[in-house]
mmCIF file of C-alpha atoms in Angstrom:
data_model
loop_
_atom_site.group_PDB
_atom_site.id
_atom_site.type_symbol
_atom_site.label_atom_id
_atom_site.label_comp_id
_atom_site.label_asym_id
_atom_site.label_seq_id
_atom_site.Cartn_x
_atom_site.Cartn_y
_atom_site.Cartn_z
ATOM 1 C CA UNK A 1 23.321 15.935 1.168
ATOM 2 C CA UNK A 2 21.377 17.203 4.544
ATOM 3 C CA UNK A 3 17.499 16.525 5.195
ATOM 4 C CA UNK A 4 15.920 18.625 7.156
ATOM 5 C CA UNK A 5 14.415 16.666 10.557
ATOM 6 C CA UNK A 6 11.545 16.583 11.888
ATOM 7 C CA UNK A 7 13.155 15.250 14.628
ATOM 8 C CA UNK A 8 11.798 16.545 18.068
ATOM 9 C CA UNK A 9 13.129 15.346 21.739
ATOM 10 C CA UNK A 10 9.502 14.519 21.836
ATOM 11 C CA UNK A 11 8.810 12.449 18.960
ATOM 12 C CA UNK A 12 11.731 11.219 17.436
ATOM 13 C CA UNK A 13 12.043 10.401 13.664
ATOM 14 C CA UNK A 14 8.540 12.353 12.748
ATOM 15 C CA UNK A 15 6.926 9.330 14.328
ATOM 16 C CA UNK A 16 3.522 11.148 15.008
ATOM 17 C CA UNK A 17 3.606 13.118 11.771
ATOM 18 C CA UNK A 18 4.566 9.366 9.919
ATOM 19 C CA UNK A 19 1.907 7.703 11.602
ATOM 20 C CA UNK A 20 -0.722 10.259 11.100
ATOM 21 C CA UNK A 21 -0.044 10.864 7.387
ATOM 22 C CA UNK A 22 -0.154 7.105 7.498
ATOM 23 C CA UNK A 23 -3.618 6.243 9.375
ATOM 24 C CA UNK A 24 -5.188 8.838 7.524
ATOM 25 C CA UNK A 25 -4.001 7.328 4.243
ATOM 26 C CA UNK A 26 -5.098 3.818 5.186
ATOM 27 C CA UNK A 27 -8.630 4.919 5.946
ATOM 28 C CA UNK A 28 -8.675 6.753 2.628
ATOM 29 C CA UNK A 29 -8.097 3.429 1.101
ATOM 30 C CA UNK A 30 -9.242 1.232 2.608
ATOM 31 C CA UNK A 31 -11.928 2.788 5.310
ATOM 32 C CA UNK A 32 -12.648 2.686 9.163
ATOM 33 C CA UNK A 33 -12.326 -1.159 9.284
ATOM 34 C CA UNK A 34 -8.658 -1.303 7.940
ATOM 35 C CA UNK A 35 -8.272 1.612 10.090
ATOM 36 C CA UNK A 36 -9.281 -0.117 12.887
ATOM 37 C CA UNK A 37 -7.457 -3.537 12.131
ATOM 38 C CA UNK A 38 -3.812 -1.803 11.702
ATOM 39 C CA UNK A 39 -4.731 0.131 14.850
ATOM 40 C CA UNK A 40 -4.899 -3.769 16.706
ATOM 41 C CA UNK A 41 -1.926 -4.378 15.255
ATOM 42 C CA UNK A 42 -0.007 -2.750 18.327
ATOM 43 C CA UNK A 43 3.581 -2.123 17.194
ATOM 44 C CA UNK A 44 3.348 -3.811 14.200
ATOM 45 C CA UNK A 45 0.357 -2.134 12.815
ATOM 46 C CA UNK A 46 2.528 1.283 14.025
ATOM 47 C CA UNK A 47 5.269 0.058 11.751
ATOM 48 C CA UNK A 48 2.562 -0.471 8.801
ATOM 49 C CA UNK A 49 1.168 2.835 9.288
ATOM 50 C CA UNK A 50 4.588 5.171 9.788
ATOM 51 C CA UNK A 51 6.401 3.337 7.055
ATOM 52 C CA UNK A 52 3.988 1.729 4.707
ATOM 53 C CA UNK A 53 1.529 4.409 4.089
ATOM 54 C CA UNK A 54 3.622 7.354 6.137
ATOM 55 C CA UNK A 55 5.874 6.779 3.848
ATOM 56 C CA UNK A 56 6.010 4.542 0.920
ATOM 57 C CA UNK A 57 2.155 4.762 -0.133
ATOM 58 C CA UNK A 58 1.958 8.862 0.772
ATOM 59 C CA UNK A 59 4.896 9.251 -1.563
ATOM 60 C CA UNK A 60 3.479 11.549 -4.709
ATOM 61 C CA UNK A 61 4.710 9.815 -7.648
ATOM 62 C CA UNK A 62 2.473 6.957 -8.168
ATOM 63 C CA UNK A 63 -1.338 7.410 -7.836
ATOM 64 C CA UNK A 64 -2.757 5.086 -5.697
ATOM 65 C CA UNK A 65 -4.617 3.920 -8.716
ATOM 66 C CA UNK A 66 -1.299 2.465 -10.213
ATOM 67 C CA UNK A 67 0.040 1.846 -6.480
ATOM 68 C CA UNK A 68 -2.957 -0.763 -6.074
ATOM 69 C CA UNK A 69 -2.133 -2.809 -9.667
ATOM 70 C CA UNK A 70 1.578 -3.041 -8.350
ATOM 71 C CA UNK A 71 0.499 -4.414 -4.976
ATOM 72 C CA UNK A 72 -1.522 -6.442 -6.594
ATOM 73 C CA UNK A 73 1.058 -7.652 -8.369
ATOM 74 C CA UNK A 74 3.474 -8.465 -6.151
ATOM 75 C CA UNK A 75 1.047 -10.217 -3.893
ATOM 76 C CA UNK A 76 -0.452 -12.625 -6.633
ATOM 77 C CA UNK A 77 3.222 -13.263 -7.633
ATOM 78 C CA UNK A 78 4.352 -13.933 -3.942
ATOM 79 C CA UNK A 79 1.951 -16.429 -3.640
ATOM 80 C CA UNK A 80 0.142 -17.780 -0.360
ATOM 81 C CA UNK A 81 -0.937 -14.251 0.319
ATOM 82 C CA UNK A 82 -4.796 -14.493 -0.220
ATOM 83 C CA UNK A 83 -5.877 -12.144 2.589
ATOM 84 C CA UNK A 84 -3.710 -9.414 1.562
ATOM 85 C CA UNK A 85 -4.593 -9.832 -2.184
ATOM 86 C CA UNK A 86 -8.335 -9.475 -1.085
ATOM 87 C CA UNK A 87 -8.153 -6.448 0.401
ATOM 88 C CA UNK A 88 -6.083 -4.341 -1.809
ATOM 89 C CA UNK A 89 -8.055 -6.239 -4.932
ATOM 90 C CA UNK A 90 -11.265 -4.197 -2.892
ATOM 91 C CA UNK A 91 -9.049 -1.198 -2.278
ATOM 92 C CA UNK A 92 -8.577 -1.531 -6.461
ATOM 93 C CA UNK A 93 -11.630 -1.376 -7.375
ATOM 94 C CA UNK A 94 -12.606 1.508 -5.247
ATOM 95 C CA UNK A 95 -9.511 3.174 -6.783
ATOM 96 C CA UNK A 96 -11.164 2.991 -10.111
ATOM 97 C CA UNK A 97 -9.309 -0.086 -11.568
ATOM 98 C CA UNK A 98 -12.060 -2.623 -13.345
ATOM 99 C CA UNK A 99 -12.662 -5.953 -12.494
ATOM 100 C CA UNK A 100 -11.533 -6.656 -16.070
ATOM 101 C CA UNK A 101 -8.485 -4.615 -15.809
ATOM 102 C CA UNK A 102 -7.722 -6.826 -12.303
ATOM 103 C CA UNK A 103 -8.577 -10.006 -14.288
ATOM 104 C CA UNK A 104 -6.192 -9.319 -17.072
ATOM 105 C CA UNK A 105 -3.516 -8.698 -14.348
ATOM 106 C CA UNK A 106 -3.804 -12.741 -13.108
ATOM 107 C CA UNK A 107 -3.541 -13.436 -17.187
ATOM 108 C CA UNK A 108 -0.598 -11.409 -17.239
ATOM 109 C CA UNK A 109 0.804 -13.030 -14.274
ATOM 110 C CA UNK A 110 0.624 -16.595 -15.313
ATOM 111 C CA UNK A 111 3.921 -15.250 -17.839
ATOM 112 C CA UNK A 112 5.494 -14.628 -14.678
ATOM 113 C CA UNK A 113 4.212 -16.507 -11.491
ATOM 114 C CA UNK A 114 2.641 -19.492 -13.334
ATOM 115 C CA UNK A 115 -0.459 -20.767 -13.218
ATOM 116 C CA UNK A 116 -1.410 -21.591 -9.537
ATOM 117 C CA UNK A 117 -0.605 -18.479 -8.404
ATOM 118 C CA UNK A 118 -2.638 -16.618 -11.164
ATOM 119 C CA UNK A 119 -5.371 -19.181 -10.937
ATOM 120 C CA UNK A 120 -5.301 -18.004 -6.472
ATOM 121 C CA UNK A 121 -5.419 -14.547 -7.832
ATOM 122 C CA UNK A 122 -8.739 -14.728 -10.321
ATOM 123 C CA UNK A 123 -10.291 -17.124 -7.331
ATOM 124 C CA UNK A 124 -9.694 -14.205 -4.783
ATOM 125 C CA UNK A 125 -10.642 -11.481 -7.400
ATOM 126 C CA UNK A 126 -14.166 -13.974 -8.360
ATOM 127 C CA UNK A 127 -15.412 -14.439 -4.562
ATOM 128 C CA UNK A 128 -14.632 -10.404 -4.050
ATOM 129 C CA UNK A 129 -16.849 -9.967 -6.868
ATOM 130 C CA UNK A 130 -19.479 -12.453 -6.317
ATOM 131 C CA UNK A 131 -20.039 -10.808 -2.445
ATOM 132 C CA UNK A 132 -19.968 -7.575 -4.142
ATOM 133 C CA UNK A 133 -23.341 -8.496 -6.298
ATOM 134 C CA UNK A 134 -25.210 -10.534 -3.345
ATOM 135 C CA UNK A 135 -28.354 -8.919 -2.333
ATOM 136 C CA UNK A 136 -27.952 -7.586 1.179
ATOM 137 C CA UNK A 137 -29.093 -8.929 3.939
#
């Protein structure tokens, strides 16, 4: 089985098209200031952009709807990864998952993570919501 490549002596492995595809992607998701963080990131943020989102994320199959309830997922079951869970919780929402739909996924996880981890989860998922319904500033 051959792939065709994308391969030029000036940007080997698609790089530019990878990252591109990628950066766009991330600010569709989740805007300028995630942008702007992966962007810090130097190489690593490169490696988040061309393979994460250049690749994994962009792939067709999964909306990003559904792509957002398995990250989800896999962070509240990892455990320890509050940040993370924060920001793709937000990404979630503006996906069009609910807040209940996001609280039923830390009931579902207790079945498979246990409780602290699904406890972490609804904590992270309450103080998104509770900023989200402060008056401005």
């Amino acid at each position: 089985m051959s792939a065709e490549s994308t391969d030029s002596p000036d940007d080997p492995g698609g790089r530019d098209e990878r990252w591109a595809r990628g950066i766009a992607l991330i600010r569709e998701v989740h805007g300028e200031e995630g942008a702007a963080l992966v962007e810090s990131l130097g190489d690593l943020g490169r490696y988040v952009g061309e393979f994460g989102f250049g690749d994994v994320y962009s792939r067709g199959t999964l909306p990003l709807r559904e792509r957002q309830i398995a990250t989800i997922s896999m962070l509240t079951a990892m455990g320890g990864k509050e940040p993370q869970l924060r920001i793709h919780m937000r990404a979630a929402l503006d996906s069009g998952v609910t807040p209940r739909e996001l609280e039923e996924l830390t009931i579902h996880a207790v079945v498979y993570c246990g409780f602290p981890a699904a406890i972490n989860a609804l904590l992270v998922l309450r103080e998104l919501l509770e900023e989200a319904e402060a008056p401005a500033r």
